[in-house]
Amino acid sequence: QLQLVESGGGLVQPGGSLRLSCVASGFSLDKYAIGWFRQAPGKEREGVACITYRGRATNYADSVKGRFTISRDNAKNTGYLQMNSLKPEDTAVYYCAADWRPFSVSCTLAVGKEYYEYEGQGTQVIVSS
């Protein structure tokens, strides 16, 4: 069974940090682009960050640039999202997603099954004092 499992979410104070992990099982991530997405209550899902299959290129939403860092460890079949200087507006359920994109030199933050084939169940992040 192919699946992605996120972890690392939780409650954090404004200005704090969290590191989200996304572990793949049933397939190897090394030919897949990885994307992180989030959805806050009452809002549409949005792309946060993505990374190409070898990690040579990344892309970030303007709202998280300079605060979030996406990375991956293909040997561990895992993707990461380091989130620093968290703000209350970062509160959302965070999802990781993967799409078969070998040799691609860029990745997309577009939302939808046509862009990312596999998606995890999400992990909740709450930024509040």
PDB file of C-alpha atoms in Angstrom:
ATOM      1  CA  GLN A   1       0.000   0.000   0.000  1.00  0.00           C
ATOM      2  CA  LEU A   2       1.389   3.366  -1.031  1.00  0.00           C
ATOM      3  CA  GLN A   3       1.090   6.016   1.615  1.00  0.00           C
ATOM      4  CA  LEU A   4       2.572   9.145   3.110  1.00  0.00           C
ATOM      5  CA  VAL A   5       2.484   9.765   6.840  1.00  0.00           C
ATOM      6  CA  GLU A   6       3.101  13.172   8.363  1.00  0.00           C
ATOM      7  CA  SER A   7       4.233  13.845  11.912  1.00  0.00           C
ATOM      8  CA  GLY A   8       5.658  16.630  14.015  1.00  0.00           C
ATOM      9  CA  GLY A   9       2.672  18.911  14.313  1.00  0.00           C
ATOM     10  CA  GLY A  10       1.479  20.366  17.589  1.00  0.00           C
ATOM     11  CA  LEU A  11       0.880  23.484  19.614  1.00  0.00           C
ATOM     12  CA  VAL A  12       3.606  26.116  19.588  1.00  0.00           C
ATOM     13  CA  GLN A  13       3.833  29.717  20.721  1.00  0.00           C
ATOM     14  CA  PRO A  14       4.285  32.535  18.216  1.00  0.00           C
ATOM     15  CA  GLY A  15       7.933  32.808  17.281  1.00  0.00           C
ATOM     16  CA  GLY A  16       8.509  29.134  17.936  1.00  0.00           C
ATOM     17  CA  SER A  17       9.599  26.326  15.634  1.00  0.00           C
ATOM     18  CA  LEU A  18       8.371  22.951  14.505  1.00  0.00           C
ATOM     19  CA  ARG A  19       9.784  20.332  12.169  1.00  0.00           C
ATOM     20  CA  LEU A  20       7.343  18.284  10.176  1.00  0.00           C
ATOM     21  CA  SER A  21       8.283  14.923   8.714  1.00  0.00           C
ATOM     22  CA  CYS A  22       6.717  12.984   5.867  1.00  0.00           C
ATOM     23  CA  VAL A  23       7.588   9.303   5.591  1.00  0.00           C
ATOM     24  CA  ALA A  24       6.705   7.294   2.506  1.00  0.00           C
ATOM     25  CA  SER A  25       5.891   3.617   2.633  1.00  0.00           C
ATOM     26  CA  GLY A  26       5.181   1.205  -0.175  1.00  0.00           C
ATOM     27  CA  PHE A  27       7.237   3.195  -2.671  1.00  0.00           C
ATOM     28  CA  SER A  28      10.562   4.979  -2.972  1.00  0.00           C
ATOM     29  CA  LEU A  29      10.465   8.762  -2.890  1.00  0.00           C
ATOM     30  CA  ASP A  30      13.683   9.253  -4.806  1.00  0.00           C
ATOM     31  CA  LYS A  31      11.971   9.919  -8.162  1.00  0.00           C
ATOM     32  CA  TYR A  32       9.168  12.013  -6.676  1.00  0.00           C
ATOM     33  CA  ALA A  33       8.815  15.712  -6.094  1.00  0.00           C
ATOM     34  CA  ILE A  34       7.547  16.480  -2.599  1.00  0.00           C
ATOM     35  CA  GLY A  35       5.167  19.269  -1.745  1.00  0.00           C
ATOM     36  CA  TRP A  36       3.856  20.614   1.531  1.00  0.00           C
ATOM     37  CA  PHE A  37       0.408  22.131   1.625  1.00  0.00           C
ATOM     38  CA  ARG A  38      -1.785  23.557   4.346  1.00  0.00           C
ATOM     39  CA  GLN A  39      -5.419  24.268   4.933  1.00  0.00           C
ATOM     40  CA  ALA A  40      -6.728  26.555   7.631  1.00  0.00           C
ATOM     41  CA  PRO A  41     -10.353  26.429   8.823  1.00  0.00           C
ATOM     42  CA  GLY A  42     -12.623  28.115   6.319  1.00  0.00           C
ATOM     43  CA  LYS A  43      -9.830  28.651   3.812  1.00  0.00           C
ATOM     44  CA  GLU A  44      -8.727  26.964   0.638  1.00  0.00           C
ATOM     45  CA  ARG A  45      -5.768  24.633   0.600  1.00  0.00           C
ATOM     46  CA  GLU A  46      -2.555  26.375  -0.388  1.00  0.00           C
ATOM     47  CA  GLY A  47       0.885  25.290  -1.418  1.00  0.00           C
ATOM     48  CA  VAL A  48       3.604  26.071   1.094  1.00  0.00           C
ATOM     49  CA  ALA A  49       6.823  24.586  -0.256  1.00  0.00           C
ATOM     50  CA  CYS A  50       8.072  21.978  -2.695  1.00  0.00           C
ATOM     51  CA  ILE A  51      11.329  20.273  -3.578  1.00  0.00           C
ATOM     52  CA  THR A  52      12.464  18.376  -6.653  1.00  0.00           C
ATOM     53  CA  TYR A  53      13.340  14.697  -6.622  1.00  0.00           C
ATOM     54  CA  ARG A  54      17.036  15.193  -5.842  1.00  0.00           C
ATOM     55  CA  GLY A  55      16.502  18.278  -3.743  1.00  0.00           C
ATOM     56  CA  ARG A  56      18.318  20.582  -6.146  1.00  0.00           C
ATOM     57  CA  ALA A  57      15.464  23.026  -6.509  1.00  0.00           C
ATOM     58  CA  THR A  58      12.858  24.358  -4.102  1.00  0.00           C
ATOM     59  CA  ASN A  59       9.927  26.723  -4.260  1.00  0.00           C
ATOM     60  CA  TYR A  60       8.149  28.579  -1.451  1.00  0.00           C
ATOM     61  CA  ALA A  61       4.968  30.528  -0.989  1.00  0.00           C
ATOM     62  CA  ASP A  62       5.676  34.211  -0.362  1.00  0.00           C
ATOM     63  CA  SER A  63       4.045  33.955   3.050  1.00  0.00           C
ATOM     64  CA  VAL A  64       6.667  31.502   4.335  1.00  0.00           C
ATOM     65  CA  LYS A  65       9.829  32.561   2.508  1.00  0.00           C
ATOM     66  CA  GLY A  66      12.702  33.085   4.882  1.00  0.00           C
ATOM     67  CA  ARG A  67      10.910  31.226   7.689  1.00  0.00           C
ATOM     68  CA  PHE A  68      10.273  27.713   6.343  1.00  0.00           C
ATOM     69  CA  THR A  69      12.792  25.319   4.825  1.00  0.00           C
ATOM     70  CA  ILE A  70      11.907  22.192   2.890  1.00  0.00           C
ATOM     71  CA  SER A  71      14.374  19.327   2.647  1.00  0.00           C
ATOM     72  CA  ARG A  72      14.509  15.623   1.988  1.00  0.00           C
ATOM     73  CA  ASP A  73      16.525  12.531   2.781  1.00  0.00           C
ATOM     74  CA  ASN A  74      15.961   9.981   0.054  1.00  0.00           C
ATOM     75  CA  ALA A  75      17.940   7.365   1.946  1.00  0.00           C
ATOM     76  CA  LYS A  76      15.339   7.618   4.717  1.00  0.00           C
ATOM     77  CA  ASN A  77      12.451   7.969   2.266  1.00  0.00           C
ATOM     78  CA  THR A  78      11.461  11.101   4.146  1.00  0.00           C
ATOM     79  CA  GLY A  79      10.690  14.729   3.480  1.00  0.00           C
ATOM     80  CA  TYR A  80      10.859  17.548   6.013  1.00  0.00           C
ATOM     81  CA  LEU A  81       9.480  21.003   6.576  1.00  0.00           C
ATOM     82  CA  GLN A  82      11.355  23.115   9.116  1.00  0.00           C
ATOM     83  CA  MET A  83       9.140  25.944  10.285  1.00  0.00           C
ATOM     84  CA  ASN A  84      10.685  28.828  12.209  1.00  0.00           C
ATOM     85  CA  SER A  85       9.332  32.147  13.456  1.00  0.00           C
ATOM     86  CA  LEU A  86       5.845  30.718  13.427  1.00  0.00           C
ATOM     87  CA  LYS A  87       2.893  33.087  13.370  1.00  0.00           C
ATOM     88  CA  PRO A  88      -0.738  32.539  14.371  1.00  0.00           C
ATOM     89  CA  GLU A  89      -1.670  32.716  10.692  1.00  0.00           C
ATOM     90  CA  ASP A  90       0.427  29.578  10.108  1.00  0.00           C
ATOM     91  CA  THR A  91      -2.181  27.606  12.033  1.00  0.00           C
ATOM     92  CA  ALA A  92      -3.522  24.906   9.723  1.00  0.00           C
ATOM     93  CA  VAL A  93      -3.498  21.232   8.911  1.00  0.00           C
ATOM     94  CA  TYR A  94      -0.305  20.534   6.990  1.00  0.00           C
ATOM     95  CA  TYR A  95      -0.181  17.862   4.309  1.00  0.00           C
ATOM     96  CA  CYS A  96       2.689  16.398   2.399  1.00  0.00           C
ATOM     97  CA  ALA A  97       2.253  15.172  -1.130  1.00  0.00           C
ATOM     98  CA  ALA A  98       4.366  13.410  -3.731  1.00  0.00           C
ATOM     99  CA  ASP A  99       4.315  13.183  -7.483  1.00  0.00           C
ATOM    100  CA  TRP A 100       6.366  11.155  -9.949  1.00  0.00           C
ATOM    101  CA  ARG A 101       8.709  13.705 -11.524  1.00  0.00           C
ATOM    102  CA  PRO A 102      12.084  12.165 -12.314  1.00  0.00           C
ATOM    103  CA  PHE A 103      14.516  14.528 -14.016  1.00  0.00           C
ATOM    104  CA  SER A 104      12.316  17.551 -13.344  1.00  0.00           C
ATOM    105  CA  VAL A 105      14.292  20.723 -12.562  1.00  0.00           C
ATOM    106  CA  SER A 106      11.422  22.527 -10.914  1.00  0.00           C
ATOM    107  CA  CYS A 107       8.408  21.834  -8.729  1.00  0.00           C
ATOM    108  CA  THR A 108       4.969  23.345  -8.372  1.00  0.00           C
ATOM    109  CA  LEU A 109       2.924  24.672  -5.481  1.00  0.00           C
ATOM    110  CA  ALA A 110      -0.293  24.101  -7.397  1.00  0.00           C
ATOM    111  CA  VAL A 111      -3.033  22.281  -5.547  1.00  0.00           C
ATOM    112  CA  GLY A 112      -4.809  19.285  -6.982  1.00  0.00           C
ATOM    113  CA  LYS A 113      -4.579  15.598  -7.726  1.00  0.00           C
ATOM    114  CA  GLU A 114      -3.300  16.367 -11.218  1.00  0.00           C
ATOM    115  CA  TYR A 115      -0.188  17.931  -9.684  1.00  0.00           C
ATOM    116  CA  TYR A 116       0.497  15.614  -6.768  1.00  0.00           C
ATOM    117  CA  GLU A 117      -0.712  12.049  -6.981  1.00  0.00           C
ATOM    118  CA  TYR A 118      -0.181  10.947  -3.399  1.00  0.00           C
ATOM    119  CA  GLU A 119      -1.076  12.819  -0.237  1.00  0.00           C
ATOM    120  CA  GLY A 120      -0.911  12.107   3.476  1.00  0.00           C
ATOM    121  CA  GLN A 121      -3.614  12.520   6.080  1.00  0.00           C
ATOM    122  CA  GLY A 122      -2.169  15.694   7.513  1.00  0.00           C
ATOM    123  CA  THR A 123      -0.795  16.929  10.814  1.00  0.00           C
ATOM    124  CA  GLN A 124      -2.257  19.797  12.812  1.00  0.00           C
ATOM    125  CA  VAL A 125      -0.163  22.851  13.590  1.00  0.00           C
ATOM    126  CA  ILE A 126      -1.512  25.415  16.049  1.00  0.00           C
ATOM    127  CA  VAL A 127       0.367  28.609  16.722  1.00  0.00           C
ATOM    128  CA  SER A 128      -1.046  30.328  19.759  1.00  0.00           C
ATOM    129  CA  SER A 129       0.008  31.906  23.023  1.00  0.00           C
TER     130      SER A 129
END
